[in-house]
PDB file of C-alpha atoms and ligand atoms in Angstrom:
ATOM      1  CA  UNK A   1      -0.017   0.001   0.017  1.00 95.00           C
ATOM      2  CA  UNK A   2       2.697   2.416   0.840  1.00 96.00           C
ATOM      3  CA  UNK A   3       4.682   1.556  -2.261  1.00 96.00           C
ATOM      4  CA  UNK A   4       1.579   2.398  -4.234  1.00 96.00           C
ATOM      5  CA  UNK A   5       1.296   5.702  -2.536  1.00 96.00           C
ATOM      6  CA  UNK A   6       4.922   6.450  -3.164  1.00 97.00           C
ATOM      7  CA  UNK A   7       4.621   5.610  -6.801  1.00 97.00           C
ATOM      8  CA  UNK A   8       1.617   7.787  -7.176  1.00 96.00           C
ATOM      9  CA  UNK A   9       3.536  10.687  -5.647  1.00 96.00           C
ATOM     10  CA  UNK A  10       6.364  10.311  -8.084  1.00 97.00           C
ATOM     11  CA  UNK A  11       3.934   9.994 -11.026  1.00 97.00           C
ATOM     12  CA  UNK A  12       2.107  12.956  -9.973  1.00 95.00           C
ATOM     13  CA  UNK A  13       5.420  15.003 -10.004  1.00 95.00           C
ATOM     14  CA  UNK A  14       5.949  13.708 -13.525  1.00 96.00           C
ATOM     15  CA  UNK A  15       8.932  11.635 -12.588  1.00 96.00           C
ATOM     16  CA  UNK A  16       9.843   8.009 -12.304  1.00 96.00           C
ATOM     17  CA  UNK A  17      12.383   8.779  -9.418  1.00 97.00           C
ATOM     18  CA  UNK A  18      12.087  11.795  -7.191  1.00 97.00           C
ATOM     19  CA  UNK A  19      14.849  13.628  -5.239  1.00 97.00           C
ATOM     20  CA  UNK A  20      15.083  12.429  -1.540  1.00 95.00           C
ATOM     21  CA  UNK A  21      13.857  15.891  -0.325  1.00 94.00           C
ATOM     22  CA  UNK A  22      10.748  15.810  -2.375  1.00 95.00           C
ATOM     23  CA  UNK A  23       9.034  12.793  -0.777  1.00 92.00           C
ATOM     24  CA  UNK A  24       7.012  14.825   1.736  1.00 89.00           C
ATOM     25  CA  UNK A  25       6.034  17.719  -0.457  1.00 91.00           C
ATOM     26  CA  UNK A  26       2.590  18.322  -2.038  1.00 91.00           C
ATOM     27  CA  UNK A  27       2.967  16.568  -5.393  1.00 91.00           C
ATOM     28  CA  UNK A  28       0.571  19.082  -6.957  1.00 90.00           C
ATOM     29  CA  UNK A  29       2.653  21.894  -5.851  1.00 91.00           C
ATOM     30  CA  UNK A  30      -0.014  23.393  -3.589  1.00 93.00           C
ATOM     31  CA  UNK A  31       0.908  25.708  -0.759  1.00 93.00           C
ATOM     32  CA  UNK A  32       1.017  24.219   2.747  1.00 93.00           C
ATOM     33  CA  UNK A  33      -2.233  24.137   4.720  1.00 96.00           C
ATOM     34  CA  UNK A  34      -2.733  26.916   7.146  1.00 96.00           C
ATOM     35  CA  UNK A  35      -5.361  25.592   9.748  1.00 98.00           C
ATOM     36  CA  UNK A  36      -4.871  28.390  12.251  1.00 97.00           C
ATOM     37  CA  UNK A  37      -2.942  31.629  12.978  1.00 96.00           C
ATOM     38  CA  UNK A  38      -1.787  31.411  16.509  1.00 95.00           C
ATOM     39  CA  UNK A  39      -1.700  29.170  19.692  1.00 95.00           C
ATOM     40  CA  UNK A  40      -4.841  30.774  20.943  1.00 96.00           C
ATOM     41  CA  UNK A  41      -6.941  29.743  17.894  1.00 97.00           C
ATOM     42  CA  UNK A  42      -5.394  26.344  17.965  1.00 98.00           C
ATOM     43  CA  UNK A  43      -6.411  25.877  21.481  1.00 98.00           C
ATOM     44  CA  UNK A  44      -9.930  27.244  21.178  1.00 98.00           C
ATOM     45  CA  UNK A  45     -10.614  25.130  18.076  1.00 98.00           C
ATOM     46  CA  UNK A  46      -9.140  21.935  19.713  1.00 98.00           C
ATOM     47  CA  UNK A  47     -11.291  22.667  22.812  1.00 98.00           C
ATOM     48  CA  UNK A  48     -14.469  22.846  20.802  1.00 98.00           C
ATOM     49  CA  UNK A  49     -13.566  19.604  18.950  1.00 98.00           C
ATOM     50  CA  UNK A  50     -12.768  17.799  22.233  1.00 98.00           C
ATOM     51  CA  UNK A  51     -16.069  19.094  23.803  1.00 98.00           C
ATOM     52  CA  UNK A  52     -17.874  17.708  20.739  1.00 97.00           C
ATOM     53  CA  UNK A  53     -16.341  14.306  21.012  1.00 98.00           C
ATOM     54  CA  UNK A  54     -16.963  14.124  24.778  1.00 98.00           C
ATOM     55  CA  UNK A  55     -17.723  17.110  27.133  1.00 98.00           C
ATOM     56  CA  UNK A  56     -15.105  15.758  29.676  1.00 98.00           C
ATOM     57  CA  UNK A  57     -12.356  15.941  26.979  1.00 98.00           C
ATOM     58  CA  UNK A  58     -13.154  19.569  26.521  1.00 98.00           C
ATOM     59  CA  UNK A  59     -13.240  20.240  30.317  1.00 98.00           C
ATOM     60  CA  UNK A  60      -9.700  18.741  30.592  1.00 98.00           C
ATOM     61  CA  UNK A  61      -8.301  21.328  28.187  1.00 98.00           C
ATOM     62  CA  UNK A  62     -10.306  24.076  29.703  1.00 98.00           C
ATOM     63  CA  UNK A  63      -8.814  23.359  33.159  1.00 98.00           C
ATOM     64  CA  UNK A  64      -5.374  23.215  31.875  1.00 98.00           C
ATOM     65  CA  UNK A  65      -5.934  26.639  30.196  1.00 98.00           C
ATOM     66  CA  UNK A  66      -7.353  28.293  33.270  1.00 98.00           C
ATOM     67  CA  UNK A  67      -4.369  26.947  35.302  1.00 98.00           C
ATOM     68  CA  UNK A  68      -2.012  28.241  32.566  1.00 98.00           C
ATOM     69  CA  UNK A  69      -0.701  24.679  31.986  1.00 98.00           C
ATOM     70  CA  UNK A  70      -0.374  25.231  28.178  1.00 98.00           C
ATOM     71  CA  UNK A  71       2.641  26.729  26.281  1.00 97.00           C
ATOM     72  CA  UNK A  72       1.718  26.240  22.699  1.00 97.00           C
ATOM     73  CA  UNK A  73       3.140  29.026  20.473  1.00 96.00           C
ATOM     74  CA  UNK A  74       6.539  28.761  18.925  1.00 95.00           C
ATOM     75  CA  UNK A  75       8.947  31.657  19.728  1.00 93.00           C
ATOM     76  CA  UNK A  76      12.507  32.596  19.351  1.00 95.00           C
ATOM     77  CA  UNK A  77      14.758  30.713  21.757  1.00 96.00           C
ATOM     78  CA  UNK A  78      12.132  28.171  22.735  1.00 96.00           C
ATOM     79  CA  UNK A  79      13.259  24.541  22.768  1.00 93.00           C
ATOM     80  CA  UNK A  80      11.885  22.432  19.928  1.00 89.00           C
ATOM     81  CA  UNK A  81       9.321  19.576  20.368  1.00 87.00           C
ATOM     82  CA  UNK A  82       6.044  18.897  21.895  1.00 91.00           C
ATOM     83  CA  UNK A  83       4.861  16.901  24.811  1.00 94.00           C
ATOM     84  CA  UNK A  84       2.396  16.331  27.533  1.00 96.00           C
ATOM     85  CA  UNK A  85       4.041  16.326  30.921  1.00 96.00           C
ATOM     86  CA  UNK A  86       1.969  14.544  33.573  1.00 94.00           C
ATOM     87  CA  UNK A  87       2.131  16.151  37.063  1.00 95.00           C
ATOM     88  CA  UNK A  88       1.247  13.267  39.209  1.00 94.00           C
ATOM     89  CA  UNK A  89       0.662  15.092  42.499  1.00 93.00           C
ATOM     90  CA  UNK A  90      -1.646  17.853  41.280  1.00 94.00           C
ATOM     91  CA  UNK A  91      -3.182  15.543  38.574  1.00 95.00           C
ATOM     92  CA  UNK A  92      -3.377  18.353  35.922  1.00 98.00           C
ATOM     93  CA  UNK A  93      -0.641  17.811  33.213  1.00 98.00           C
ATOM     94  CA  UNK A  94       1.158  20.441  31.201  1.00 98.00           C
ATOM     95  CA  UNK A  95       1.416  20.619  27.385  1.00 98.00           C
ATOM     96  CA  UNK A  96       4.486  22.242  25.721  1.00 97.00           C
ATOM     97  CA  UNK A  97       4.680  22.634  22.065  1.00 97.00           C
ATOM     98  CA  UNK A  98       5.906  24.877  19.137  1.00 96.00           C
ATOM     99  CA  UNK A  99       2.912  25.538  17.127  1.00 96.00           C
ATOM    100  CA  UNK A 100       3.538  27.458  13.897  1.00 94.00           C
ATOM    101  CA  UNK A 101       0.347  27.277  11.896  1.00 95.00           C
ATOM    102  CA  UNK A 102       0.745  23.923  10.232  1.00 95.00           C
ATOM    103  CA  UNK A 103      -1.477  20.745   9.902  1.00 96.00           C
ATOM    104  CA  UNK A 104       1.195  18.940  11.733  1.00 94.00           C
ATOM    105  CA  UNK A 105       0.684  21.174  14.755  1.00 96.00           C
ATOM    106  CA  UNK A 106      -3.035  20.406  14.746  1.00 97.00           C
ATOM    107  CA  UNK A 107      -2.216  16.730  14.929  1.00 97.00           C
ATOM    108  CA  UNK A 108       0.361  17.333  17.688  1.00 97.00           C
ATOM    109  CA  UNK A 109      -2.029  19.407  19.697  1.00 98.00           C
ATOM    110  CA  UNK A 110      -4.686  16.724  19.479  1.00 98.00           C
ATOM    111  CA  UNK A 111      -2.173  13.960  20.197  1.00 97.00           C
ATOM    112  CA  UNK A 112      -0.790  15.673  23.330  1.00 97.00           C
ATOM    113  CA  UNK A 113      -4.518  16.528  24.345  1.00 98.00           C
ATOM    114  CA  UNK A 114      -5.068  12.732  24.189  1.00 98.00           C
ATOM    115  CA  UNK A 115      -2.262  12.212  26.580  1.00 97.00           C
ATOM    116  CA  UNK A 116      -3.722  14.900  28.771  1.00 98.00           C
ATOM    117  CA  UNK A 117      -7.116  13.227  28.934  1.00 98.00           C
ATOM    118  CA  UNK A 118      -5.362  10.158  29.976  1.00 98.00           C
ATOM    119  CA  UNK A 119      -3.666  11.950  32.867  1.00 98.00           C
ATOM    120  CA  UNK A 120      -6.986  13.351  34.063  1.00 98.00           C
ATOM    121  CA  UNK A 121      -8.739   9.851  33.764  1.00 98.00           C
ATOM    122  CA  UNK A 122      -5.911   8.272  35.840  1.00 97.00           C
ATOM    123  CA  UNK A 123      -5.314  10.909  38.312  1.00 96.00           C
ATOM    124  CA  UNK A 124      -7.236   9.394  41.105  1.00 96.00           C
ATOM    125  CA  UNK A 125      -5.307   6.010  41.194  1.00 97.00           C
ATOM    126  CA  UNK A 126      -3.633   5.344  44.424  1.00 95.00           C
ATOM    127  CA  UNK A 127      -0.001   4.926  43.320  1.00 96.00           C
ATOM    128  CA  UNK A 128       2.174   7.114  41.047  1.00 95.00           C
ATOM    129  CA  UNK A 129       3.210   3.759  39.316  1.00 95.00           C
ATOM    130  CA  UNK A 130      -0.271   3.253  38.179  1.00 97.00           C
ATOM    131  CA  UNK A 131      -0.144   6.634  36.525  1.00 96.00           C
ATOM    132  CA  UNK A 132       3.233   6.101  34.929  1.00 94.00           C
ATOM    133  CA  UNK A 133       2.149   4.422  31.679  1.00 94.00           C
ATOM    134  CA  UNK A 134       4.041   2.188  29.280  1.00 93.00           C
ATOM    135  CA  UNK A 135       4.044   3.700  25.753  1.00 93.00           C
ATOM    136  CA  UNK A 136       1.889   0.860  24.318  1.00 95.00           C
ATOM    137  CA  UNK A 137      -0.832   2.280  26.582  1.00 97.00           C
ATOM    138  CA  UNK A 138       0.083   6.141  26.526  1.00 96.00           C
ATOM    139  CA  UNK A 139       0.336   6.308  22.778  1.00 96.00           C
ATOM    140  CA  UNK A 140      -2.956   4.340  22.352  1.00 98.00           C
ATOM    141  CA  UNK A 141      -4.736   7.198  24.133  1.00 98.00           C
ATOM    142  CA  UNK A 142      -2.995   9.989  22.050  1.00 98.00           C
ATOM    143  CA  UNK A 143      -3.092   8.295  18.615  1.00 98.00           C
ATOM    144  CA  UNK A 144      -6.653   7.333  19.138  1.00 98.00           C
ATOM    145  CA  UNK A 145      -7.632  10.997  19.827  1.00 98.00           C
ATOM    146  CA  UNK A 146      -6.034  12.085  16.572  1.00 98.00           C
ATOM    147  CA  UNK A 147      -8.169   9.713  14.619  1.00 98.00           C
ATOM    148  CA  UNK A 148     -11.373  10.209  16.778  1.00 98.00           C
ATOM    149  CA  UNK A 149     -11.128  13.878  16.128  1.00 98.00           C
ATOM    150  CA  UNK A 150     -10.701  13.729  12.384  1.00 97.00           C
ATOM    151  CA  UNK A 151     -14.382  14.117  11.589  1.00 95.00           C
ATOM    152  CA  UNK A 152     -14.458  17.395  13.252  1.00 97.00           C
ATOM    153  CA  UNK A 153     -11.378  18.874  11.567  1.00 98.00           C
ATOM    154  CA  UNK A 154     -13.683  21.071   9.420  1.00 97.00           C
ATOM    155  CA  UNK A 155     -13.391  23.363  12.422  1.00 98.00           C
ATOM    156  CA  UNK A 156     -10.041  24.165  11.168  1.00 98.00           C
ATOM    157  CA  UNK A 157     -10.773  24.219   7.444  1.00 97.00           C
ATOM    158  CA  UNK A 158     -13.002  26.326   5.249  1.00 91.00           C
ATOM    159  CA  UNK A 159     -13.357  24.027   2.469  1.00 94.00           C
ATOM    160  CA  UNK A 160     -13.548  20.349   1.549  1.00 95.00           C
ATOM    161  CA  UNK A 161     -10.407  20.333  -0.462  1.00 95.00           C
ATOM    162  CA  UNK A 162      -8.195  21.592   2.328  1.00 96.00           C
ATOM    163  CA  UNK A 163     -10.019  19.239   4.809  1.00 97.00           C
ATOM    164  CA  UNK A 164      -9.515  16.272   2.630  1.00 97.00           C
ATOM    165  CA  UNK A 165      -5.840  17.120   2.136  1.00 95.00           C
ATOM    166  CA  UNK A 166      -5.318  17.297   5.956  1.00 97.00           C
ATOM    167  CA  UNK A 167      -7.055  13.908   6.456  1.00 97.00           C
ATOM    168  CA  UNK A 168      -5.073  12.297   3.678  1.00 96.00           C
ATOM    169  CA  UNK A 169      -1.834  13.558   5.251  1.00 95.00           C
ATOM    170  CA  UNK A 170      -2.870  11.986   8.505  1.00 96.00           C
ATOM    171  CA  UNK A 171      -3.900   8.614   6.854  1.00 97.00           C
ATOM    172  CA  UNK A 172      -0.908   8.421   4.597  1.00 96.00           C
ATOM    173  CA  UNK A 173       1.321   9.164   7.684  1.00 95.00           C
ATOM    174  CA  UNK A 174      -0.161   6.210   9.542  1.00 95.00           C
ATOM    175  CA  UNK A 175       0.535   3.837   6.718  1.00 96.00           C
ATOM    176  CA  UNK A 176       3.992   5.157   6.060  1.00 96.00           C
ATOM    177  CA  UNK A 177       5.106   5.015   9.587  1.00 95.00           C
ATOM    178  CA  UNK A 178       4.505   1.221   9.901  1.00 95.00           C
ATOM    179  CA  UNK A 179       7.226   0.157   7.453  1.00 96.00           C
ATOM    180  CA  UNK A 180       9.739   2.692   9.167  1.00 96.00           C
ATOM    181  CA  UNK A 181       8.984   1.116  12.621  1.00 96.00           C
ATOM    182  CA  UNK A 182       9.667  -2.252  11.112  1.00 95.00           C
ATOM    183  CA  UNK A 183      13.020  -0.890   9.692  1.00 97.00           C
ATOM    184  CA  UNK A 184      14.144   0.536  13.075  1.00 96.00           C
ATOM    185  CA  UNK A 185      12.958  -2.644  14.817  1.00 96.00           C
ATOM    186  CA  UNK A 186      14.740  -5.039  12.605  1.00 96.00           C
ATOM    187  CA  UNK A 187      17.772  -2.935  12.638  1.00 97.00           C
ATOM    188  CA  UNK A 188      18.314  -2.872  16.331  1.00 95.00           C
ATOM    189  CA  UNK A 189      17.533  -6.526  16.695  1.00 96.00           C
ATOM    190  CA  UNK A 190      20.311  -7.127  14.110  1.00 97.00           C
ATOM    191  CA  UNK A 191      22.809  -4.881  15.884  1.00 95.00           C
ATOM    192  CA  UNK A 192      22.334  -6.655  19.313  1.00 94.00           C
ATOM    193  CA  UNK A 193      22.340  -9.978  17.716  1.00 97.00           C
ATOM    194  CA  UNK A 194      25.583  -9.345  15.982  1.00 97.00           C
ATOM    195  CA  UNK A 195      27.562  -7.355  18.556  1.00 96.00           C
ATOM    196  CA  UNK A 196      30.883  -7.926  16.770  1.00 97.00           C
ATOM    197  CA  UNK A 197      29.544  -6.571  13.400  1.00 97.00           C
ATOM    198  CA  UNK A 198      31.836  -4.124  11.454  1.00 97.00           C
ATOM    199  CA  UNK A 199      30.797  -0.712  10.128  1.00 96.00           C
ATOM    200  CA  UNK A 200      30.701  -2.122   6.628  1.00 96.00           C
ATOM    201  CA  UNK A 201      28.540  -5.003   7.689  1.00 97.00           C
ATOM    202  CA  UNK A 202      26.123  -2.485   9.311  1.00 97.00           C
ATOM    203  CA  UNK A 203      25.923  -0.412   6.260  1.00 96.00           C
ATOM    204  CA  UNK A 204      25.144  -3.399   4.201  1.00 96.00           C
ATOM    205  CA  UNK A 205      22.521  -4.441   6.509  1.00 97.00           C
ATOM    206  CA  UNK A 206      20.888  -1.088   6.570  1.00 97.00           C
ATOM    207  CA  UNK A 207      20.840  -1.071   2.840  1.00 95.00           C
ATOM    208  CA  UNK A 208      19.106  -4.391   2.755  1.00 96.00           C
ATOM    209  CA  UNK A 209      16.372  -2.990   5.016  1.00 97.00           C
ATOM    210  CA  UNK A 210      16.077   0.092   2.699  1.00 95.00           C
ATOM    211  CA  UNK A 211      15.573  -2.353  -0.182  1.00 93.00           C
ATOM    212  CA  UNK A 212      12.705  -4.150   1.790  1.00 94.00           C
ATOM    213  CA  UNK A 213      11.050  -1.272   3.481  1.00 96.00           C
ATOM    214  CA  UNK A 214      12.297   1.963   1.902  1.00 95.00           C
ATOM    215  CA  UNK A 215      10.879   4.215  -0.862  1.00 96.00           C
ATOM    216  CA  UNK A 216      12.136   2.672  -4.197  1.00 96.00           C
ATOM    217  CA  UNK A 217      10.987   5.713  -6.044  1.00 97.00           C
ATOM    218  CA  UNK A 218      13.829   7.956  -4.766  1.00 97.00           C
ATOM    219  CA  UNK A 219      17.036   8.611  -6.579  1.00 97.00           C
ATOM    220  CA  UNK A 220      19.753   8.858  -3.948  1.00 95.00           C
ATOM    221  CA  UNK A 221      22.674   9.437  -6.354  1.00 96.00           C
ATOM    222  CA  UNK A 222      25.021  11.901  -4.850  1.00 96.00           C
ATOM    223  CA  UNK A 223      23.402  11.520  -1.419  1.00 95.00           C
ATOM    224  CA  UNK A 224      24.238   7.857  -0.703  1.00 93.00           C
ATOM    225  CA  UNK A 225      25.961   8.884   2.672  1.00 93.00           C
ATOM    226  CA  UNK A 226      22.683  10.316   3.848  1.00 93.00           C
ATOM    227  CA  UNK A 227      20.772   7.151   2.979  1.00 93.00           C
ATOM    228  CA  UNK A 228      23.452   5.029   4.645  1.00 94.00           C
ATOM    229  CA  UNK A 229      23.250   6.916   7.985  1.00 95.00           C
ATOM    230  CA  UNK A 230      19.511   7.703   7.885  1.00 95.00           C
ATOM    231  CA  UNK A 231      19.156   5.628  11.089  1.00 95.00           C
ATOM    232  CA  UNK A 232      21.021   8.542  12.934  1.00 95.00           C
ATOM    233  CA  UNK A 233      17.878  10.464  13.070  1.00 91.00           C
ATOM    234  CA  UNK A 234      16.002   7.843  15.236  1.00 93.00           C
ATOM    235  CA  UNK A 235      17.032   8.795  18.622  1.00 89.00           C
ATOM    236  CA  UNK A 236      15.501   5.672  20.125  1.00 89.00           C
ATOM    237  CA  UNK A 237      18.314   3.651  18.834  1.00 92.00           C
ATOM    238  CA  UNK A 238      20.743   5.646  20.953  1.00 92.00           C
ATOM    239  CA  UNK A 239      18.751   6.454  23.908  1.00 90.00           C
ATOM    240  CA  UNK A 240      15.952   3.798  24.436  1.00 87.00           C
ATOM    241  CA  UNK A 241      16.964   0.618  22.761  1.00 86.00           C
ATOM    242  CA  UNK A 242      14.047  -1.677  21.665  1.00 88.00           C
ATOM    243  CA  UNK A 243      11.519   1.075  22.481  1.00 87.00           C
ATOM    244  CA  UNK A 244      10.055   1.778  19.125  1.00 91.00           C
ATOM    245  CA  UNK A 245       7.830  -1.188  18.283  1.00 94.00           C
ATOM    246  CA  UNK A 246       5.533   0.175  20.898  1.00 94.00           C
ATOM    247  CA  UNK A 247       4.434   2.960  18.442  1.00 94.00           C
ATOM    248  CA  UNK A 248       3.475   0.281  15.941  1.00 95.00           C
ATOM    249  CA  UNK A 249       1.334  -1.452  18.643  1.00 97.00           C
ATOM    250  CA  UNK A 250      -0.366   1.626  19.602  1.00 97.00           C
ATOM    251  CA  UNK A 251      -0.893   2.911  16.022  1.00 97.00           C
ATOM    252  CA  UNK A 252      -2.690  -0.427  15.216  1.00 97.00           C
ATOM    253  CA  UNK A 253      -4.669  -0.176  18.433  1.00 98.00           C
ATOM    254  CA  UNK A 254      -5.660   3.473  17.581  1.00 98.00           C
ATOM    255  CA  UNK A 255      -6.911   2.390  14.216  1.00 98.00           C
ATOM    256  CA  UNK A 256      -9.019  -0.164  15.920  1.00 98.00           C
ATOM    257  CA  UNK A 257     -10.503   2.437  18.343  1.00 98.00           C
ATOM    258  CA  UNK A 258     -11.277   4.518  15.270  1.00 98.00           C
ATOM    259  CA  UNK A 259     -12.916   1.616  13.519  1.00 98.00           C
ATOM    260  CA  UNK A 260     -14.928   0.977  16.516  1.00 98.00           C
ATOM    261  CA  UNK A 261     -16.060   4.516  16.653  1.00 98.00           C
ATOM    262  CA  UNK A 262     -17.249   4.524  13.028  1.00 97.00           C
ATOM    263  CA  UNK A 263     -19.461   1.562  13.896  1.00 97.00           C
ATOM    264  CA  UNK A 264     -20.785   2.729  17.255  1.00 98.00           C
ATOM    265  CA  UNK A 265     -19.354   5.911  18.410  1.00 97.00           C
ATOM    266  CA  UNK A 266     -20.943   6.186  21.878  1.00 97.00           C
ATOM    267  CA  UNK A 267     -19.729   2.628  22.823  1.00 98.00           C
ATOM    268  CA  UNK A 268     -16.247   3.203  21.376  1.00 98.00           C
ATOM    269  CA  UNK A 269     -15.675   6.416  23.356  1.00 98.00           C
ATOM    270  CA  UNK A 270     -17.019   4.738  26.571  1.00 98.00           C
ATOM    271  CA  UNK A 271     -14.541   1.704  25.996  1.00 98.00           C
ATOM    272  CA  UNK A 272     -11.782   4.133  25.319  1.00 98.00           C
ATOM    273  CA  UNK A 273     -12.336   6.016  28.411  1.00 98.00           C
ATOM    274  CA  UNK A 274     -12.631   2.904  30.530  1.00 98.00           C
ATOM    275  CA  UNK A 275      -9.302   1.619  29.195  1.00 98.00           C
ATOM    276  CA  UNK A 276      -7.603   5.023  29.872  1.00 98.00           C
ATOM    277  CA  UNK A 277      -9.138   5.114  33.420  1.00 98.00           C
ATOM    278  CA  UNK A 278      -7.224   1.903  34.239  1.00 98.00           C
ATOM    279  CA  UNK A 279      -3.977   3.750  34.025  1.00 98.00           C
ATOM    280  CA  UNK A 280      -1.421   0.935  34.543  1.00 98.00           C
ATOM    281  CA  UNK A 281      -3.289  -1.113  37.018  1.00 98.00           C
ATOM    282  CA  UNK A 282      -3.749  -3.998  34.515  1.00 98.00           C
ATOM    283  CA  UNK A 283      -1.469  -5.669  32.041  1.00 97.00           C
ATOM    284  CA  UNK A 284      -1.470  -4.306  28.478  1.00 97.00           C
ATOM    285  CA  UNK A 285      -3.619  -6.915  26.813  1.00 97.00           C
ATOM    286  CA  UNK A 286      -6.351  -6.408  29.503  1.00 98.00           C
ATOM    287  CA  UNK A 287      -6.228  -2.611  28.806  1.00 98.00           C
ATOM    288  CA  UNK A 288      -6.569  -3.129  25.079  1.00 98.00           C
ATOM    289  CA  UNK A 289      -9.421  -5.594  25.664  1.00 98.00           C
ATOM    290  CA  UNK A 290     -11.160  -2.918  27.881  1.00 98.00           C
ATOM    291  CA  UNK A 291     -10.962  -0.530  24.833  1.00 98.00           C
ATOM    292  CA  UNK A 292     -12.613  -3.364  22.798  1.00 98.00           C
ATOM    293  CA  UNK A 293      -9.364  -4.079  20.802  1.00 97.00           C
ATOM    294  CA  UNK A 294      -7.730  -7.485  20.035  1.00 91.00           C
ATOM    295  CA  UNK A 295      -4.210  -7.405  21.244  1.00 94.00           C
ATOM    296  CA  UNK A 296      -3.100  -9.378  18.232  1.00 94.00           C
ATOM    297  CA  UNK A 297      -0.452  -8.237  15.667  1.00 93.00           C
ATOM    298  CA  UNK A 298      -0.756 -11.160  13.366  1.00 95.00           C
ATOM    299  CA  UNK A 299      -0.456 -10.362   9.637  1.00 94.00           C
ATOM    300  CA  UNK A 300      -4.218 -11.085   9.255  1.00 96.00           C
ATOM    301  CA  UNK A 301      -5.129  -8.420  11.803  1.00 95.00           C
ATOM    302  CA  UNK A 302      -2.506  -5.964  10.359  1.00 95.00           C
ATOM    303  CA  UNK A 303      -3.803  -6.471   6.939  1.00 95.00           C
ATOM    304  CA  UNK A 304      -7.418  -5.974   7.886  1.00 96.00           C
ATOM    305  CA  UNK A 305      -6.597  -2.716   9.705  1.00 97.00           C
ATOM    306  CA  UNK A 306      -4.393  -1.394   6.859  1.00 96.00           C
ATOM    307  CA  UNK A 307      -7.181  -2.283   4.402  1.00 96.00           C
ATOM    308  CA  UNK A 308      -9.555  -0.215   6.621  1.00 97.00           C
ATOM    309  CA  UNK A 309      -7.201   2.779   6.555  1.00 97.00           C
ATOM    310  CA  UNK A 310      -6.840   2.283   2.729  1.00 96.00           C
ATOM    311  CA  UNK A 311     -10.600   2.447   2.313  1.00 96.00           C
ATOM    312  CA  UNK A 312     -10.945   5.547   4.357  1.00 96.00           C
ATOM    313  CA  UNK A 313      -8.078   7.178   2.462  1.00 96.00           C
ATOM    314  CA  UNK A 314      -9.896   6.491  -0.828  1.00 95.00           C
ATOM    315  CA  UNK A 315     -12.893   8.340   0.500  1.00 95.00           C
ATOM    316  CA  UNK A 316     -10.807  11.534   1.093  1.00 94.00           C
ATOM    317  CA  UNK A 317      -8.626  11.329  -2.029  1.00 85.00           C
TER     318      UNK A 317
HETATM  319 ZN1  LIG B   1       2.763  10.612  22.350  1.00 85.53          ZN
END
């Protein structure tokens, strides 16, 4: 599916092979989407969307706003990045980000908002350890929120063309991240299973992974070095070994939550809230089960979830 998307991208640009820096641009040459002007507008629109999904979600952001627990706008000298920081004692988290008016910032705000809702729902648990969530659980909350909110994104966009572009970007991103997660996971397993490997062997292995999972419609001539060391950009390899597959697990879980919501929204939201309220008082499969998800990553399940995303993608293309 990703190959097909990558091929279409190149074809739209009138090329068989594209430049490495052209893989994420709009192939029709359209200007970037501008969903909001400043952090205030981003917050107010997100608040109304959250309220629409579930009044409690809107209340969470409202409380954070009143307590000045939101630092959203990008400014000179501000550290890059975005995160929700749980404050276990007070039970009201803090969101830090660098919003600059892009669709990516909308996704980040909603993502961090999902983490924030998780903090609120688990704040009354007895032990801090219960609120300290493993990423399979934490990212399920945030990634699901991104997808659950998507049907309300018209609050950010004036016309269907822009709205569909934003949704398409989101769904294509979901499909594209899975082979990248597979690449990083395979790479670090190989590294640790072959501790005596040479630099040359490592380069060769990375190249093999690029053949299997990379974009075959990119011409890397003149930039081979960049491709060889592309793994340098994944900080998890250096700082948190073997902590990356969790994103794949959560992403697949989030697709499941979204799929449930399209069938029975009320039940899906109730199940999602019930799962988040558990914090980390149960094992991960039980938490997934509470969210009405199968904790199953067989090719059959992955295929069916990916086909679902592909079908939704068609409806906005
Ligand atoms: Zn997250």
